[in-house]
Amino acid sequence: MNMLKTTLLMGLLTVLLVTIGGALGGRNGMTMAFLLAGGMNFFSYWFSDKIVLSMYGARQIEETDNPRFYGIVRRLAQRANLPMPKVYLIDSETPNAFATGRNPEHAAVAATSGIMRILGDDELAGVMAHELTHVKNRDILISTIAATFAGAITYLAHMAQWAAIFGGGRRDDDEGGGVFGMLFMAILAPIAAMLVQMAISRSREFGADAGGASISGNPLSLANALQKLEMANQRIPMEANTATAHMFIVNPLTGGGLMTLFSTHPPIPERVARLQDMSRTHSF
């Protein structure tokens, strides 16, 4: 069901991209929109992992550097029948973790030094099993493509705004959408793209929680870890880039109320409730 939902949402992002490209430049605009998205996706596919790891100052470690963390990842990777990913440590007091890489053969998992201090071994195993599920399901690639599409739509929307201001929309319907249509798309398309991207990310988080609980064999440990991480992130917010917030196991960006509608993560209480239900209804 999650995969069907993700496929439909990715289709909606494609429609948005083509529509705003058409509003900006008719058939030629549609073609340019596809080329822009293709180029951005090619770059993201090959280089996004290196960029995000460098962005947070992640340092690759071996088992001798941190036997506890590395050993947990190695055991979980074997249990999940995955190649051993590269393991990275981030020097940050904010407890959090993420996975990156274009496929299971080129994957990496990263965790902050803060998460090592507040989680027990079972809880840390639950968190890393969650991240390895992202690797196994290729969620990283899906999320990267979704974020790239949303970025391309936002970029085209800005172009449409300037084109409308300077009269670029005053052409017939075959070549463009008109000034008012262009402004309408320029305002609404980025909001719609962001909401779709958030929905894709939230859907994949639920799936990774379920997969992580299955790999680790202990849904309650992951539930306890999520509660600890939520409280700690509220006390010690992370200086995270909004473009990479969807990668972390808990949202590193603070905000409540209306901002929860634009969150890349489902509410922690809902995630915890699902994990608690798994512990009652499944045997591990």
PDB file of C-alpha atoms in Angstrom:
ATOM      1  CA  MET A   1       0.000   0.000   0.000  1.00  0.00           C
ATOM      2  CA  ASN A   2       2.875   2.358   0.828  1.00  0.00           C
ATOM      3  CA  MET A   3       4.510   1.585  -2.545  1.00  0.00           C
ATOM      4  CA  LEU A   4       1.240   2.271  -4.400  1.00  0.00           C
ATOM      5  CA  LYS A   5       0.813   5.533  -2.516  1.00  0.00           C
ATOM      6  CA  THR A   6       4.415   6.523  -3.293  1.00  0.00           C
ATOM      7  CA  THR A   7       3.967   5.696  -7.000  1.00  0.00           C
ATOM      8  CA  LEU A   8       0.816   7.815  -7.217  1.00  0.00           C
ATOM      9  CA  LEU A   9       2.473  10.725  -5.432  1.00  0.00           C
ATOM     10  CA  MET A  10       5.544  10.533  -7.689  1.00  0.00           C
ATOM     11  CA  GLY A  11       3.169  10.631 -10.657  1.00  0.00           C
ATOM     12  CA  LEU A  12       1.549  13.742  -9.229  1.00  0.00           C
ATOM     13  CA  LEU A  13       4.955  15.422  -8.904  1.00  0.00           C
ATOM     14  CA  THR A  14       5.647  14.610 -12.568  1.00  0.00           C
ATOM     15  CA  VAL A  15       2.320  16.130 -13.606  1.00  0.00           C
ATOM     16  CA  LEU A  16       3.079  19.269 -11.594  1.00  0.00           C
ATOM     17  CA  LEU A  17       6.489  19.585 -13.207  1.00  0.00           C
ATOM     18  CA  VAL A  18       5.119  19.198 -16.743  1.00  0.00           C
ATOM     19  CA  THR A  19       2.209  21.565 -16.054  1.00  0.00           C
ATOM     20  CA  ILE A  20       4.335  24.405 -14.762  1.00  0.00           C
ATOM     21  CA  GLY A  21       6.792  23.828 -17.609  1.00  0.00           C
ATOM     22  CA  GLY A  22       3.873  24.151 -20.019  1.00  0.00           C
ATOM     23  CA  ALA A  23       2.645  27.305 -18.281  1.00  0.00           C
ATOM     24  CA  LEU A  24       6.115  28.783 -18.590  1.00  0.00           C
ATOM     25  CA  GLY A  25       6.830  27.891 -22.211  1.00  0.00           C
ATOM     26  CA  GLY A  26       4.226  25.655 -23.822  1.00  0.00           C
ATOM     27  CA  ARG A  27       5.542  22.452 -25.410  1.00  0.00           C
ATOM     28  CA  ASN A  28       9.112  23.698 -25.289  1.00  0.00           C
ATOM     29  CA  GLY A  29       8.645  24.466 -21.613  1.00  0.00           C
ATOM     30  CA  MET A  30       7.494  20.917 -20.956  1.00  0.00           C
ATOM     31  CA  THR A  31      10.582  19.562 -22.694  1.00  0.00           C
ATOM     32  CA  MET A  32      12.867  21.856 -20.717  1.00  0.00           C
ATOM     33  CA  ALA A  33      11.174  20.825 -17.479  1.00  0.00           C
ATOM     34  CA  PHE A  34      11.877  17.173 -18.213  1.00  0.00           C
ATOM     35  CA  LEU A  35      15.491  17.893 -19.127  1.00  0.00           C
ATOM     36  CA  LEU A  36      15.988  19.951 -15.974  1.00  0.00           C
ATOM     37  CA  ALA A  37      14.541  17.199 -13.777  1.00  0.00           C
ATOM     38  CA  GLY A  38      16.601  14.559 -15.565  1.00  0.00           C
ATOM     39  CA  GLY A  39      19.839  16.483 -15.089  1.00  0.00           C
ATOM     40  CA  MET A  40      19.134  17.165 -11.424  1.00  0.00           C
ATOM     41  CA  ASN A  41      18.226  13.522 -10.802  1.00  0.00           C
ATOM     42  CA  PHE A  42      21.407  12.303 -12.523  1.00  0.00           C
ATOM     43  CA  PHE A  43      23.507  14.549 -10.292  1.00  0.00           C
ATOM     44  CA  SER A  44      21.564  13.547  -7.156  1.00  0.00           C
ATOM     45  CA  TYR A  45      21.831   9.832  -7.964  1.00  0.00           C
ATOM     46  CA  TRP A  46      25.622   9.879  -8.159  1.00  0.00           C
ATOM     47  CA  PHE A  47      26.655  12.587  -5.720  1.00  0.00           C
ATOM     48  CA  SER A  48      23.922  13.281  -3.122  1.00  0.00           C
ATOM     49  CA  ASP A  49      25.413  10.863  -0.555  1.00  0.00           C
ATOM     50  CA  LYS A  50      28.833  12.521  -0.650  1.00  0.00           C
ATOM     51  CA  ILE A  51      27.271  15.980  -0.424  1.00  0.00           C
ATOM     52  CA  VAL A  52      25.091  15.254   2.613  1.00  0.00           C
ATOM     53  CA  LEU A  53      27.850  13.407   4.497  1.00  0.00           C
ATOM     54  CA  SER A  54      30.224  16.311   3.886  1.00  0.00           C
ATOM     55  CA  MET A  55      27.507  18.803   4.872  1.00  0.00           C
ATOM     56  CA  TYR A  56      27.333  17.340   8.386  1.00  0.00           C
ATOM     57  CA  GLY A  57      31.041  16.671   8.773  1.00  0.00           C
ATOM     58  CA  ALA A  58      30.522  12.910   8.930  1.00  0.00           C
ATOM     59  CA  ARG A  59      33.657  10.862   9.564  1.00  0.00           C
ATOM     60  CA  GLN A  60      33.920   7.288   8.308  1.00  0.00           C
ATOM     61  CA  ILE A  61      34.835   4.794  11.028  1.00  0.00           C
ATOM     62  CA  GLU A  62      35.929   1.170  11.245  1.00  0.00           C
ATOM     63  CA  GLU A  63      35.130  -1.355  13.955  1.00  0.00           C
ATOM     64  CA  THR A  64      38.262  -0.486  15.941  1.00  0.00           C
ATOM     65  CA  ASP A  65      37.128   3.160  16.152  1.00  0.00           C
ATOM     66  CA  ASN A  66      33.746   2.365  17.725  1.00  0.00           C
ATOM     67  CA  PRO A  67      33.213  -1.377  18.283  1.00  0.00           C
ATOM     68  CA  ARG A  68      29.741  -0.892  19.799  1.00  0.00           C
ATOM     69  CA  PHE A  69      28.220   1.145  16.962  1.00  0.00           C
ATOM     70  CA  TYR A  70      29.988  -0.669  14.127  1.00  0.00           C
ATOM     71  CA  GLY A  71      29.195  -4.074  15.613  1.00  0.00           C
ATOM     72  CA  ILE A  72      25.487  -3.279  15.905  1.00  0.00           C
ATOM     73  CA  VAL A  73      25.348  -2.190  12.244  1.00  0.00           C
ATOM     74  CA  ARG A  74      27.261  -5.280  11.109  1.00  0.00           C
ATOM     75  CA  ARG A  75      24.956  -7.698  12.964  1.00  0.00           C
ATOM     76  CA  LEU A  76      21.825  -5.981  11.668  1.00  0.00           C
ATOM     77  CA  ALA A  77      23.124  -5.906   8.080  1.00  0.00           C
ATOM     78  CA  GLN A  78      23.760  -9.655   8.257  1.00  0.00           C
ATOM     79  CA  ARG A  79      20.292 -10.251   9.704  1.00  0.00           C
ATOM     80  CA  ALA A  80      18.719  -8.132   6.930  1.00  0.00           C
ATOM     81  CA  ASN A  81      20.820  -9.909   4.268  1.00  0.00           C
ATOM     82  CA  LEU A  82      22.360  -6.613   3.168  1.00  0.00           C
ATOM     83  CA  PRO A  83      25.937  -5.731   2.173  1.00  0.00           C
ATOM     84  CA  MET A  84      27.818  -4.041   4.987  1.00  0.00           C
ATOM     85  CA  PRO A  85      27.280  -0.289   4.548  1.00  0.00           C
ATOM     86  CA  LYS A  86      29.923   2.312   5.256  1.00  0.00           C
ATOM     87  CA  VAL A  87      29.572   3.608   8.807  1.00  0.00           C
ATOM     88  CA  TYR A  88      29.926   7.283   9.685  1.00  0.00           C
ATOM     89  CA  LEU A  89      29.973   9.242  12.919  1.00  0.00           C
ATOM     90  CA  ILE A  90      28.861  12.876  13.206  1.00  0.00           C
ATOM     91  CA  ASP A  91      30.257  15.007  16.011  1.00  0.00           C
ATOM     92  CA  SER A  92      27.003  16.526  17.297  1.00  0.00           C
ATOM     93  CA  GLU A  93      25.311  16.533  20.678  1.00  0.00           C
ATOM     94  CA  THR A  94      21.883  16.316  18.998  1.00  0.00           C
ATOM     95  CA  PRO A  95      20.930  12.621  18.862  1.00  0.00           C
ATOM     96  CA  ASN A  96      19.903  11.585  15.358  1.00  0.00           C
ATOM     97  CA  ALA A  97      20.780   9.241  12.488  1.00  0.00           C
ATOM     98  CA  PHE A  98      20.243   8.812   8.759  1.00  0.00           C
ATOM     99  CA  ALA A  99      21.083   6.552   5.819  1.00  0.00           C
ATOM    100  CA  THR A 100      22.238   7.590   2.383  1.00  0.00           C
ATOM    101  CA  GLY A 101      23.541   6.073  -0.843  1.00  0.00           C
ATOM    102  CA  ARG A 102      22.073   5.227  -4.217  1.00  0.00           C
ATOM    103  CA  ASN A 103      21.547   1.472  -3.602  1.00  0.00           C
ATOM    104  CA  PRO A 104      22.324  -1.252  -1.021  1.00  0.00           C
ATOM    105  CA  GLU A 105      25.756  -1.851  -2.596  1.00  0.00           C
ATOM    106  CA  HIS A 106      26.709   1.826  -2.182  1.00  0.00           C
ATOM    107  CA  ALA A 107      25.006   2.682   1.109  1.00  0.00           C
ATOM    108  CA  ALA A 108      26.140   4.482   4.226  1.00  0.00           C
ATOM    109  CA  VAL A 109      24.631   4.936   7.668  1.00  0.00           C
ATOM    110  CA  ALA A 110      25.502   7.833   9.921  1.00  0.00           C
ATOM    111  CA  ALA A 111      24.723   8.632  13.539  1.00  0.00           C
ATOM    112  CA  THR A 112      25.631  11.481  15.846  1.00  0.00           C
ATOM    113  CA  SER A 113      27.791  11.139  18.919  1.00  0.00           C
ATOM    114  CA  GLY A 114      24.789  12.369  20.909  1.00  0.00           C
ATOM    115  CA  ILE A 115      22.691   9.337  20.017  1.00  0.00           C
ATOM    116  CA  MET A 116      25.366   7.024  21.406  1.00  0.00           C
ATOM    117  CA  ARG A 117      25.075   8.652  24.805  1.00  0.00           C
ATOM    118  CA  ILE A 118      21.329   8.520  25.323  1.00  0.00           C
ATOM    119  CA  LEU A 119      20.332   5.164  23.791  1.00  0.00           C
ATOM    120  CA  GLY A 120      20.944   1.663  25.081  1.00  0.00           C
ATOM    121  CA  ASP A 121      22.166  -1.074  22.767  1.00  0.00           C
ATOM    122  CA  ASP A 122      18.668  -2.400  21.991  1.00  0.00           C
ATOM    123  CA  GLU A 123      17.371   1.111  21.276  1.00  0.00           C
ATOM    124  CA  LEU A 124      20.361   1.945  19.066  1.00  0.00           C
ATOM    125  CA  ALA A 125      19.821  -1.346  17.226  1.00  0.00           C
ATOM    126  CA  GLY A 126      16.200  -0.353  16.598  1.00  0.00           C
ATOM    127  CA  VAL A 127      17.292   2.985  15.138  1.00  0.00           C
ATOM    128  CA  MET A 128      19.935   1.461  12.872  1.00  0.00           C
ATOM    129  CA  ALA A 129      17.526  -1.288  11.766  1.00  0.00           C
ATOM    130  CA  HIS A 130      15.151   1.515  10.730  1.00  0.00           C
ATOM    131  CA  GLU A 131      17.924   3.082   8.645  1.00  0.00           C
ATOM    132  CA  LEU A 132      18.895  -0.235   7.083  1.00  0.00           C
ATOM    133  CA  THR A 133      15.261  -0.735   6.087  1.00  0.00           C
ATOM    134  CA  HIS A 134      15.493   2.540   4.169  1.00  0.00           C
ATOM    135  CA  VAL A 135      18.521   1.067   2.403  1.00  0.00           C
ATOM    136  CA  LYS A 136      16.788  -2.244   1.703  1.00  0.00           C
ATOM    137  CA  ASN A 137      13.638  -0.566   0.339  1.00  0.00           C
ATOM    138  CA  ARG A 138      15.675   1.937  -1.697  1.00  0.00           C
ATOM    139  CA  ASP A 139      13.803   4.724   0.076  1.00  0.00           C
ATOM    140  CA  ILE A 140      16.851   6.942  -0.185  1.00  0.00           C
ATOM    141  CA  LEU A 141      16.638   6.962  -3.975  1.00  0.00           C
ATOM    142  CA  ILE A 142      12.866   7.587  -3.897  1.00  0.00           C
ATOM    143  CA  SER A 143      13.207  10.453  -1.418  1.00  0.00           C
ATOM    144  CA  THR A 144      16.090  11.980  -3.363  1.00  0.00           C
ATOM    145  CA  ILE A 145      14.117  11.926  -6.617  1.00  0.00           C
ATOM    146  CA  ALA A 146      11.065  13.398  -4.868  1.00  0.00           C
ATOM    147  CA  ALA A 147      13.165  16.174  -3.338  1.00  0.00           C
ATOM    148  CA  THR A 148      14.778  16.848  -6.732  1.00  0.00           C
ATOM    149  CA  PHE A 149      11.405  17.067  -8.476  1.00  0.00           C
ATOM    150  CA  ALA A 150      10.141  19.435  -5.789  1.00  0.00           C
ATOM    151  CA  GLY A 151      13.282  21.544  -6.176  1.00  0.00           C
ATOM    152  CA  ALA A 152      12.873  21.665  -9.960  1.00  0.00           C
ATOM    153  CA  ILE A 153       9.224  22.717  -9.610  1.00  0.00           C
ATOM    154  CA  THR A 154      10.180  25.483  -7.185  1.00  0.00           C
ATOM    155  CA  TYR A 155      12.940  26.669  -9.540  1.00  0.00           C
ATOM    156  CA  LEU A 156      10.547  26.779 -12.504  1.00  0.00           C
ATOM    157  CA  ALA A 157       7.952  28.558 -10.370  1.00  0.00           C
ATOM    158  CA  HIS A 158      10.427  31.332  -9.624  1.00  0.00           C
ATOM    159  CA  MET A 159      11.144  31.632 -13.346  1.00  0.00           C
ATOM    160  CA  ALA A 160       7.382  31.799 -14.010  1.00  0.00           C
ATOM    161  CA  GLN A 161       6.978  34.601 -11.463  1.00  0.00           C
ATOM    162  CA  TRP A 162       9.618  36.743 -13.175  1.00  0.00           C
ATOM    163  CA  ALA A 163       8.256  35.891 -16.622  1.00  0.00           C
ATOM    164  CA  ALA A 164       4.751  36.977 -15.577  1.00  0.00           C
ATOM    165  CA  ILE A 165       6.057  40.195 -14.036  1.00  0.00           C
ATOM    166  CA  PHE A 166       7.910  41.128 -17.223  1.00  0.00           C
ATOM    167  CA  GLY A 167       5.163  40.050 -19.597  1.00  0.00           C
ATOM    168  CA  GLY A 168       6.500  36.600 -20.480  1.00  0.00           C
ATOM    169  CA  GLY A 169       3.046  35.108 -20.096  1.00  0.00           C
ATOM    170  CA  ARG A 170       1.415  37.302 -22.787  1.00  0.00           C
ATOM    171  CA  ARG A 171       1.314  34.708 -25.513  1.00  0.00           C
ATOM    172  CA  ASP A 172      -1.367  32.414 -26.875  1.00  0.00           C
ATOM    173  CA  ASP A 173      -2.501  29.331 -24.990  1.00  0.00           C
ATOM    174  CA  ASP A 174      -0.518  26.999 -27.249  1.00  0.00           C
ATOM    175  CA  GLU A 175       2.747  28.580 -26.234  1.00  0.00           C
ATOM    176  CA  GLY A 176       2.061  29.491 -22.634  1.00  0.00           C
ATOM    177  CA  GLY A 177      -0.512  29.843 -19.909  1.00  0.00           C
ATOM    178  CA  GLY A 178      -1.049  33.608 -19.783  1.00  0.00           C
ATOM    179  CA  VAL A 179      -0.041  35.988 -17.022  1.00  0.00           C
ATOM    180  CA  PHE A 180      -2.705  35.040 -14.496  1.00  0.00           C
ATOM    181  CA  GLY A 181      -2.383  31.311 -15.159  1.00  0.00           C
ATOM    182  CA  MET A 182       1.377  31.575 -14.827  1.00  0.00           C
ATOM    183  CA  LEU A 183       1.175  33.476 -11.546  1.00  0.00           C
ATOM    184  CA  PHE A 184      -1.391  30.975 -10.247  1.00  0.00           C
ATOM    185  CA  MET A 185       0.933  28.057 -11.022  1.00  0.00           C
ATOM    186  CA  ALA A 186       3.980  29.923  -9.722  1.00  0.00           C
ATOM    187  CA  ILE A 187       2.342  30.370  -6.321  1.00  0.00           C
ATOM    188  CA  LEU A 188       0.509  27.074  -5.903  1.00  0.00           C
ATOM    189  CA  ALA A 189       2.836  24.587  -7.626  1.00  0.00           C
ATOM    190  CA  PRO A 190       5.738  24.867  -5.116  1.00  0.00           C
ATOM    191  CA  ILE A 191       3.324  24.484  -2.188  1.00  0.00           C
ATOM    192  CA  ALA A 192       1.702  21.453  -3.803  1.00  0.00           C
ATOM    193  CA  ALA A 193       5.114  19.951  -4.624  1.00  0.00           C
ATOM    194  CA  MET A 194       6.295  20.406  -1.058  1.00  0.00           C
ATOM    195  CA  LEU A 195       3.150  18.758   0.339  1.00  0.00           C
ATOM    196  CA  VAL A 196       3.543  15.802  -2.025  1.00  0.00           C
ATOM    197  CA  GLN A 197       7.211  15.424  -1.110  1.00  0.00           C
ATOM    198  CA  MET A 198       6.311  15.481   2.576  1.00  0.00           C
ATOM    199  CA  ALA A 199       3.628  12.832   2.031  1.00  0.00           C
ATOM    200  CA  ILE A 200       6.127  10.549   0.273  1.00  0.00           C
ATOM    201  CA  SER A 201       8.629  10.983   3.102  1.00  0.00           C
ATOM    202  CA  ARG A 202       6.045  10.275   5.821  1.00  0.00           C
ATOM    203  CA  SER A 203       4.869   7.154   4.000  1.00  0.00           C
ATOM    204  CA  ARG A 204       8.412   5.793   3.805  1.00  0.00           C
ATOM    205  CA  GLU A 205       9.026   6.507   7.515  1.00  0.00           C
ATOM    206  CA  PHE A 206       6.110   4.283   8.557  1.00  0.00           C
ATOM    207  CA  GLY A 207       7.480   1.520   6.351  1.00  0.00           C
ATOM    208  CA  ALA A 208      10.981   1.891   7.780  1.00  0.00           C
ATOM    209  CA  ASP A 209       9.636   1.729  11.347  1.00  0.00           C
ATOM    210  CA  ALA A 210       7.863  -1.553  10.575  1.00  0.00           C
ATOM    211  CA  GLY A 211      10.900  -2.977   8.772  1.00  0.00           C
ATOM    212  CA  GLY A 212      13.259  -1.822  11.510  1.00  0.00           C
ATOM    213  CA  ALA A 213      11.132  -3.478  14.177  1.00  0.00           C
ATOM    214  CA  SER A 214      11.193  -6.702  12.172  1.00  0.00           C
ATOM    215  CA  ILE A 215      14.964  -6.672  11.600  1.00  0.00           C
ATOM    216  CA  SER A 216      15.820  -5.790  15.207  1.00  0.00           C
ATOM    217  CA  GLY A 217      13.108  -8.104  16.568  1.00  0.00           C
ATOM    218  CA  ASN A 218      11.988  -5.563  19.150  1.00  0.00           C
ATOM    219  CA  PRO A 219       9.387  -2.929  18.192  1.00  0.00           C
ATOM    220  CA  LEU A 220       9.296  -1.477  21.719  1.00  0.00           C
ATOM    221  CA  SER A 221      13.018  -0.687  21.667  1.00  0.00           C
ATOM    222  CA  LEU A 222      12.546   1.419  18.545  1.00  0.00           C
ATOM    223  CA  ALA A 223       9.440   3.031  20.085  1.00  0.00           C
ATOM    224  CA  ASN A 224      11.409   3.944  23.220  1.00  0.00           C
ATOM    225  CA  ALA A 225      14.262   5.299  21.090  1.00  0.00           C
ATOM    226  CA  LEU A 226      11.895   7.529  19.080  1.00  0.00           C
ATOM    227  CA  GLN A 227      10.450   9.029  22.264  1.00  0.00           C
ATOM    228  CA  LYS A 228      13.927   9.746  23.642  1.00  0.00           C
ATOM    229  CA  LEU A 229      15.070  11.248  20.350  1.00  0.00           C
ATOM    230  CA  GLU A 230      12.038  13.510  20.089  1.00  0.00           C
ATOM    231  CA  MET A 231      12.570  14.951  23.572  1.00  0.00           C
ATOM    232  CA  ALA A 232      16.316  15.383  23.052  1.00  0.00           C
ATOM    233  CA  ASN A 233      15.865  17.132  19.689  1.00  0.00           C
ATOM    234  CA  GLN A 234      13.475  19.606  21.303  1.00  0.00           C
ATOM    235  CA  ARG A 235      16.097  20.399  23.960  1.00  0.00           C
ATOM    236  CA  ILE A 236      19.081  20.467  21.600  1.00  0.00           C
ATOM    237  CA  PRO A 237      17.909  21.447  18.088  1.00  0.00           C
ATOM    238  CA  MET A 238      20.224  20.490  15.270  1.00  0.00           C
ATOM    239  CA  GLU A 239      21.558  22.974  12.736  1.00  0.00           C
ATOM    240  CA  ALA A 240      20.161  21.007   9.814  1.00  0.00           C
ATOM    241  CA  ASN A 241      19.496  21.983   6.223  1.00  0.00           C
ATOM    242  CA  THR A 242      15.801  21.859   5.319  1.00  0.00           C
ATOM    243  CA  ALA A 243      16.648  20.020   2.077  1.00  0.00           C
ATOM    244  CA  THR A 244      18.058  17.081   4.064  1.00  0.00           C
ATOM    245  CA  ALA A 245      15.636  17.036   7.016  1.00  0.00           C
ATOM    246  CA  HIS A 246      13.671  14.144   5.503  1.00  0.00           C
ATOM    247  CA  MET A 247      16.709  11.864   5.775  1.00  0.00           C
ATOM    248  CA  PHE A 248      16.890  11.781   9.580  1.00  0.00           C
ATOM    249  CA  ILE A 249      14.995   9.278  11.728  1.00  0.00           C
ATOM    250  CA  VAL A 250      13.348  12.135  13.633  1.00  0.00           C
ATOM    251  CA  ASN A 251      12.799  15.613  12.254  1.00  0.00           C
ATOM    252  CA  PRO A 252      15.843  17.735  13.208  1.00  0.00           C
ATOM    253  CA  LEU A 253      13.864  20.941  12.599  1.00  0.00           C
ATOM    254  CA  THR A 254      11.659  22.175  15.416  1.00  0.00           C
ATOM    255  CA  GLY A 255       8.180  23.528  14.878  1.00  0.00           C
ATOM    256  CA  GLY A 256       4.613  22.793  15.861  1.00  0.00           C
ATOM    257  CA  GLY A 257       1.065  23.798  15.046  1.00  0.00           C
ATOM    258  CA  LEU A 258       0.594  24.605  11.366  1.00  0.00           C
ATOM    259  CA  MET A 259       4.204  23.634  10.625  1.00  0.00           C
ATOM    260  CA  THR A 260       3.387  19.977  11.342  1.00  0.00           C
ATOM    261  CA  LEU A 261       1.427  19.969   8.055  1.00  0.00           C
ATOM    262  CA  PHE A 262       4.716  20.563   6.254  1.00  0.00           C
ATOM    263  CA  SER A 263       6.732  18.065   8.289  1.00  0.00           C
ATOM    264  CA  THR A 264       8.731  15.380   6.525  1.00  0.00           C
ATOM    265  CA  HIS A 265       7.995  12.982   9.392  1.00  0.00           C
ATOM    266  CA  PRO A 266       4.811  11.524  10.866  1.00  0.00           C
ATOM    267  CA  PRO A 267       4.033  12.517  14.482  1.00  0.00           C
ATOM    268  CA  ILE A 268       6.156  10.526  16.933  1.00  0.00           C
ATOM    269  CA  PRO A 269       3.104   9.472  19.032  1.00  0.00           C
ATOM    270  CA  GLU A 270       1.545   7.898  15.937  1.00  0.00           C
ATOM    271  CA  ARG A 271       4.770   6.074  15.071  1.00  0.00           C
ATOM    272  CA  VAL A 272       5.104   4.841  18.652  1.00  0.00           C
ATOM    273  CA  ALA A 273       1.468   3.651  18.720  1.00  0.00           C
ATOM    274  CA  ARG A 274       2.010   1.616  15.534  1.00  0.00           C
ATOM    275  CA  LEU A 275       5.146   0.005  16.964  1.00  0.00           C
ATOM    276  CA  GLN A 276       3.364  -0.821  20.219  1.00  0.00           C
ATOM    277  CA  ASP A 277       0.570  -2.427  18.207  1.00  0.00           C
ATOM    278  CA  MET A 278       3.170  -4.483  16.316  1.00  0.00           C
ATOM    279  CA  SER A 279       4.594  -5.773  19.594  1.00  0.00           C
ATOM    280  CA  ARG A 280       1.137  -7.016  20.595  1.00  0.00           C
ATOM    281  CA  THR A 281       0.121  -8.557  17.298  1.00  0.00           C
ATOM    282  CA  HIS A 282       3.371  -9.989  15.931  1.00  0.00           C
ATOM    283  CA  SER A 283       5.811 -12.558  17.273  1.00  0.00           C
ATOM    284  CA  PHE A 284       9.514 -11.895  16.778  1.00  0.00           C
TER     285      PHE A 284
END
